[in-house]
């Protein structure tokens, strides 16, 4: 995180007026009711589009928010209109006793929905406990249907086995809907999009194809392997007609389609080819307690230290809303617009 500019008490140039009370609204009139919480920057995989093989400089234990601190931030934001939470990472399941955090978040009465993003490697052992603790929904990253490719993309031999077992455990535990996220890369998995889509005819999965976004550590993949959603949909169209549908609950940025009579849907997440920032409804909390108004913005607000000093958080949250940018300015193959992020694992995607 060292390249990110941290906000101090001074206003920044791009501040815009916002409502100072009531539900959180940013300077472009967007209602913010969704928080993505990264509980760790560490991960048990090293996906080629995300983290470098050797990992990143990890946060120190004392820098990372304790579960009680995360729950306090959720309580304060819930009083300002926060309604939905996603727990993410790095890989959230590598952090000890995650169900304890889920229970704390669930105890906040205004929170209506708690979801989890995971690579599923550790989900088999934890699915039932997480469901019981109050996780409603899971998104599982699955970048190929072929074990050798999964192992190669994740740079961890044997990960495919854990992921497939984790997906089965998620279905058995009753998580619904199950969303499967696939980052499409030319020459690594782009020939599988139709096979992925075909699964949705019989299984109630919502398979979402994500366009790779550039960060400091993946510029080669971003420059050489980008595949647009238009190309993905065209390839899927060869095996059947897709019609636009509303898609599952969750209010994310995906556009959804379905084959006639299919149990699930096919979605595309198009940060590069079709900007959707005008519909943004979220902020992000990093594992070390930085509130980020935009995944790729340069600015973020340190909530951790004021929280530890017993200072009120509401003014800092309003300040973060004031500096939420209108949109990202990502450039394929360049880190010019990625706000100093080395990898999405630093923020949670
Ligand atoms: N470890 C968990 C996982 O993989 O689901 C949660 C964190 S991961 C950063 C969240 C999502 O971001 C995953 O679906 C992952 O595929 C996606 N992701 C990571 N880096 C990306 C990139 N550069 N471009 C597009 N999606 C990316
Ligand atoms: Fe880990 Fe998720 Fe990043 Fe893959 S995408 S390296 S599983 S944080």
XYZ file of C-alpha atoms and ligand atoms in Angstrom:
384
model
C 0.000 0.000 0.000
C 2.996 2.267 0.280
C 2.368 4.089 -3.003
C -1.121 5.169 -2.007
C -1.763 8.699 -0.849
C -3.378 8.728 2.539
C -5.766 11.495 3.419
C -4.928 13.684 6.328
C -7.251 16.191 7.965
C -6.893 18.602 5.037
C -9.404 18.639 2.184
C -8.240 17.378 -1.196
C -8.761 19.219 -4.468
C -11.452 16.905 -5.810
C -13.853 17.287 -2.879
C -17.518 17.667 -3.801
C -20.427 18.701 -1.610
C -22.502 15.859 -0.171
C -25.444 15.571 2.250
C -23.843 15.787 5.697
C -26.536 13.722 7.427
C -28.786 10.840 6.468
C -27.960 7.906 4.197
C -24.458 7.976 2.717
C -24.523 9.707 -0.657
C -21.485 10.779 -2.653
C -20.871 13.986 -4.573
C -22.411 12.510 -7.728
C -25.671 11.557 -6.003
C -24.829 7.868 -5.736
C -26.247 6.147 -2.653
C -23.588 4.063 -0.895
C -25.045 1.083 0.940
C -22.479 -1.649 0.285
C -19.066 -2.223 1.912
C -16.478 -4.730 0.761
C -14.268 -5.677 3.676
C -10.844 -7.187 3.083
C -9.885 -9.189 6.166
C -6.352 -10.081 5.063
C -3.902 -9.185 2.318
C -2.483 -12.740 2.330
C -3.502 -15.550 0.024
C -2.865 -19.258 -0.446
C -2.826 -18.835 -4.251
C -0.850 -16.634 -6.634
C -3.210 -16.076 -9.564
C -1.274 -14.773 -12.549
C -3.575 -11.762 -13.028
C -3.504 -10.843 -9.347
C -0.470 -11.467 -7.169
C 3.189 -11.916 -8.083
C 4.591 -15.401 -7.535
C 6.796 -14.269 -4.653
C 3.874 -12.554 -2.921
C 3.810 -8.933 -1.780
C 5.187 -7.132 1.269
C 2.561 -8.320 3.771
C 0.923 -6.124 6.364
C 2.143 -6.632 9.915
C -0.199 -8.160 12.462
C -0.589 -4.924 14.457
C -1.511 -3.022 11.288
C -4.468 -5.303 10.625
C -7.883 -4.489 12.045
C -9.118 -6.821 14.758
C -12.579 -8.288 14.231
C -14.007 -6.046 16.968
C -12.620 -3.025 15.117
C -14.167 -4.109 11.827
C -17.498 -4.655 13.570
C -17.342 -1.179 15.097
C -16.782 0.397 11.669
C -19.729 -1.599 10.310
C -21.926 -0.382 13.193
C -21.012 3.271 12.551
C -21.594 2.931 8.798
C -24.849 1.025 9.338
C -26.163 4.089 11.180
C -25.405 5.993 7.960
C -27.214 3.645 5.603
C -24.877 0.676 5.127
C -26.972 -2.429 4.376
C -24.816 -5.021 2.663
C -21.388 -6.496 3.309
C -18.982 -8.610 1.313
C -16.047 -10.252 3.064
C -13.029 -10.639 0.835
C -9.217 -10.700 0.950
C -6.513 -11.640 -0.176
C -8.116 -14.931 0.618
C -10.511 -14.424 3.535
C -10.530 -18.078 4.575
C -6.834 -17.961 5.520
C -7.687 -15.615 8.398
C -8.347 -17.477 11.613
C -11.916 -17.915 12.900
C -13.689 -15.963 10.179
C -17.117 -17.154 11.419
C -16.554 -15.032 14.556
C -16.452 -11.898 12.379
C -19.531 -13.021 10.468
C -21.435 -13.389 13.733
C -20.382 -9.880 14.843
C -21.522 -8.356 11.538
C -24.753 -10.333 11.656
C -25.456 -8.842 15.083
C -25.720 -5.368 13.492
C -29.477 -5.091 12.944
C -29.398 -2.907 9.804
C -27.191 -5.335 7.872
C -29.431 -7.276 5.505
C -26.954 -9.333 3.513
C -23.518 -10.835 4.137
C -21.624 -12.358 1.211
C -18.163 -13.888 0.844
C -15.646 -13.899 -2.027
C -13.268 -16.849 -1.871
C -11.023 -19.027 -3.974
C -12.763 -21.962 -2.193
C -9.582 -23.937 -1.521
C -10.393 -23.986 2.211
C -14.173 -23.895 1.878
C -14.803 -27.615 2.330
C -13.950 -27.507 6.020
C -15.639 -24.175 6.648
C -18.783 -24.017 4.510
C -21.270 -25.245 7.126
C -19.840 -23.125 9.915
C -19.867 -19.998 7.750
C -23.444 -20.646 6.661
C -24.482 -21.175 10.248
C -22.683 -17.984 11.310
C -24.758 -16.034 8.793
C -23.053 -15.837 5.383
C -25.878 -15.706 2.832
C -24.015 -16.028 -0.439
C -20.615 -16.951 -1.838
C -18.710 -15.947 -4.948
C -16.095 -18.494 -5.933
C -13.185 -17.735 -8.254
C -12.803 -20.464 -10.853
C -10.698 -19.577 -13.867
C -10.776 -22.880 -15.711
C -12.632 -26.188 -15.741
C -9.384 -28.074 -16.343
C -7.365 -28.964 -13.248
C -3.970 -28.521 -14.926
C -4.930 -25.030 -16.054
C -6.312 -24.062 -12.652
C -3.068 -25.143 -11.064
C -1.080 -23.172 -13.644
C -3.177 -19.985 -13.378
C -3.184 -20.110 -9.573
C 0.480 -21.150 -9.512
C -0.325 -23.734 -6.824
C -0.259 -27.432 -7.682
C -3.299 -29.263 -6.357
C -5.478 -26.178 -5.928
C -8.042 -27.412 -8.486
C -8.973 -30.341 -6.286
C -9.629 -28.082 -3.289
C -11.643 -25.597 -5.355
C -13.952 -28.246 -6.861
C -14.537 -29.812 -3.438
C -15.123 -26.339 -2.006
C -17.758 -25.596 -4.639
C -19.566 -28.828 -3.833
C -19.437 -27.988 -0.125
C -20.908 -24.545 -0.861
C -23.831 -26.130 -2.706
C -24.400 -28.676 0.070
C -24.301 -25.956 2.728
C -27.138 -24.161 0.947
C -25.451 -20.944 -0.153
C -27.644 -19.358 -2.808
C -27.106 -18.015 -5.314
C -23.628 -19.343 -6.082
C -21.715 -16.988 -8.326
C -18.638 -18.281 -10.115
C -16.091 -15.656 -11.183
C -13.785 -16.320 -14.112
C -11.141 -13.823 -15.216
C -10.751 -14.412 -18.942
C -7.243 -14.362 -20.424
C -6.214 -14.925 -24.017
C -4.306 -18.152 -24.465
C -4.946 -19.367 -20.915
C -8.705 -19.924 -20.647
C -10.523 -17.912 -23.335
C -11.302 -21.111 -25.246
C -13.385 -22.323 -22.276
C -16.019 -19.602 -22.032
C -18.628 -21.645 -23.910
C -17.943 -24.688 -21.695
C -18.436 -22.527 -18.599
C -21.628 -21.053 -20.001
C -22.968 -24.517 -20.887
C -22.868 -25.462 -17.194
C -25.560 -22.865 -16.487
C -28.074 -24.827 -18.582
C -28.304 -27.467 -15.832
C -26.794 -25.961 -12.694
C -28.143 -22.878 -10.905
C -24.759 -21.194 -11.087
C -24.269 -17.609 -12.119
C -21.035 -17.689 -14.098
C -19.523 -14.235 -14.453
C -16.716 -13.478 -16.860
C -14.494 -10.639 -15.655
C -12.309 -8.456 -17.862
C -8.794 -8.308 -16.471
C -7.965 -4.957 -14.872
C -4.431 -3.518 -14.836
C -2.553 -3.215 -11.561
C 1.140 -2.609 -10.898
C 1.958 -6.325 -10.797
C -0.016 -7.684 -13.767
C 0.765 -5.315 -16.619
C 2.004 -8.075 -18.926
C -1.237 -10.039 -18.566
C -3.268 -6.857 -18.902
C -1.431 -5.741 -22.058
C -1.215 -9.078 -23.879
C -4.075 -11.257 -22.644
C -7.075 -8.932 -22.329
C -10.324 -10.319 -23.752
C -13.350 -8.037 -24.007
C -16.848 -8.966 -22.872
C -18.122 -8.478 -26.441
C -15.770 -11.194 -27.661
C -16.736 -13.459 -24.753
C -20.454 -13.107 -25.483
C -19.872 -13.653 -29.185
C -18.065 -16.919 -28.460
C -20.807 -18.106 -26.119
C -23.421 -17.148 -28.712
C -22.042 -19.922 -30.936
C -23.562 -22.587 -28.649
C -26.969 -20.962 -28.196
C -28.941 -17.751 -28.014
C -28.469 -15.691 -24.880
C -31.179 -13.270 -23.821
C -30.663 -10.456 -21.302
C -32.086 -11.245 -17.850
C -32.250 -9.452 -14.515
C -29.722 -11.800 -12.881
C -29.428 -12.870 -9.271
C -29.813 -10.592 -6.282
C -26.728 -8.646 -5.314
C -26.788 -5.334 -7.188
C -23.294 -5.781 -8.592
C -21.944 -4.351 -11.811
C -22.507 -7.498 -13.917
C -24.833 -7.641 -16.939
C -26.627 -10.975 -17.084
C -27.879 -13.252 -19.845
C -29.407 -16.736 -19.957
C -30.053 -19.560 -22.375
C -33.743 -20.448 -22.738
C -34.840 -22.688 -19.867
C -31.414 -22.559 -18.187
C -31.064 -23.071 -14.437
C -28.391 -20.358 -14.108
C -27.136 -17.264 -15.876
C -24.079 -15.953 -17.668
C -22.763 -12.560 -16.585
C -20.095 -10.187 -17.809
C -18.221 -7.690 -15.661
C -16.849 -5.036 -17.966
C -14.662 -2.521 -16.135
C -12.545 -1.911 -19.241
C -14.940 -2.088 -22.195
C -18.207 -0.727 -20.764
C -17.805 1.545 -17.772
C -20.413 1.141 -15.025
C -19.082 3.567 -12.415
C -22.275 5.655 -12.659
C -24.022 2.794 -10.833
C -21.398 2.483 -8.090
C -22.938 1.822 -4.682
C -19.920 0.798 -2.640
C -16.804 1.624 -0.674
C -14.005 -0.643 0.445
C -12.284 -1.255 3.747
C -8.757 -2.648 3.530
C -7.352 -5.123 6.034
C -5.371 -2.291 7.644
C -8.390 -0.088 8.092
C -8.219 2.280 5.114
C -11.600 3.299 3.762
C -11.281 3.455 -0.027
C -13.962 5.365 -1.917
C -12.895 3.756 -5.219
C -11.098 0.506 -5.966
C -8.596 2.454 -8.067
C -8.643 5.926 -6.549
C -5.407 7.417 -5.229
C -6.993 8.554 -1.980
C -8.149 6.617 1.036
C -8.982 7.484 4.617
C -7.264 5.969 7.622
C -10.058 4.844 9.952
C -7.879 2.514 12.008
C -5.763 5.012 13.920
C -8.624 7.407 14.790
C -10.689 4.383 15.847
C -7.868 3.204 18.116
C -7.631 6.706 19.611
C -11.370 6.671 20.338
C -12.151 9.461 17.857
C -15.489 9.657 16.005
C -15.527 7.982 12.609
C -18.571 9.614 11.041
C -16.750 12.797 9.899
C -14.055 10.648 8.279
C -16.656 8.566 6.474
C -18.354 11.738 5.165
C -14.952 13.046 4.079
C -14.384 9.848 2.112
C -17.751 10.258 0.389
C -16.758 13.803 -0.582
C -13.662 12.584 -2.413
C -15.227 9.565 -4.136
C -14.273 10.000 -7.812
C -16.835 9.946 -10.580
C -15.191 6.962 -12.267
C -11.942 5.074 -12.679
C -9.514 5.902 -15.480
C -7.856 2.522 -16.021
C -5.617 2.109 -19.041
C -5.051 -1.390 -20.400
C -1.435 -2.474 -19.917
C -0.550 0.568 -17.817
C -0.678 1.327 -14.115
C -1.425 5.008 -14.820
C -5.015 4.708 -13.621
C -4.710 2.008 -10.992
C -4.151 4.362 -8.097
C -0.889 2.800 -6.949
C -2.432 -0.639 -6.427
C 0.000 -3.474 -7.019
C -2.683 -6.164 -6.899
C -6.396 -6.407 -6.225
C -5.521 -8.709 -3.337
C -4.518 -5.530 -1.479
C -8.098 -4.289 -1.534
C -10.244 -7.320 -2.212
C -11.383 -6.717 -5.787
N -9.270 -14.518 -2.948
C -10.642 -14.297 -3.223
C -11.003 -14.720 -4.621
O -10.108 -14.957 -5.413
O -12.204 -14.797 -4.909
C -11.103 -12.876 -2.960
C -10.201 -11.750 -3.398
S -9.977 -11.590 -5.157
C -8.918 -10.178 -5.243
C -11.571 -10.987 -5.668
C -11.881 -11.133 -7.139
O -11.020 -10.274 -7.870
C -11.696 -12.524 -7.715
O -12.854 -12.898 -8.427
C -10.539 -12.377 -8.658
O -10.630 -13.260 -9.733
C -10.667 -10.936 -9.068
N -9.433 -10.303 -9.555
C -8.226 -10.250 -8.962
N -7.346 -9.531 -9.690
C -8.036 -9.123 -10.787
C -7.688 -8.320 -11.921
N -6.481 -7.801 -12.050
N -8.638 -8.079 -12.847
C -9.881 -8.594 -12.712
N -10.271 -9.335 -11.653
C -9.365 -9.616 -10.713
Fe -5.563 -14.903 -4.118
Fe -7.970 -14.180 -4.971
Fe -5.753 -12.878 -5.796
Fe -6.148 -15.358 -6.642
S -7.473 -13.582 -7.067
S -4.195 -14.530 -5.816
S -7.151 -16.281 -4.926
S -6.556 -12.916 -3.758
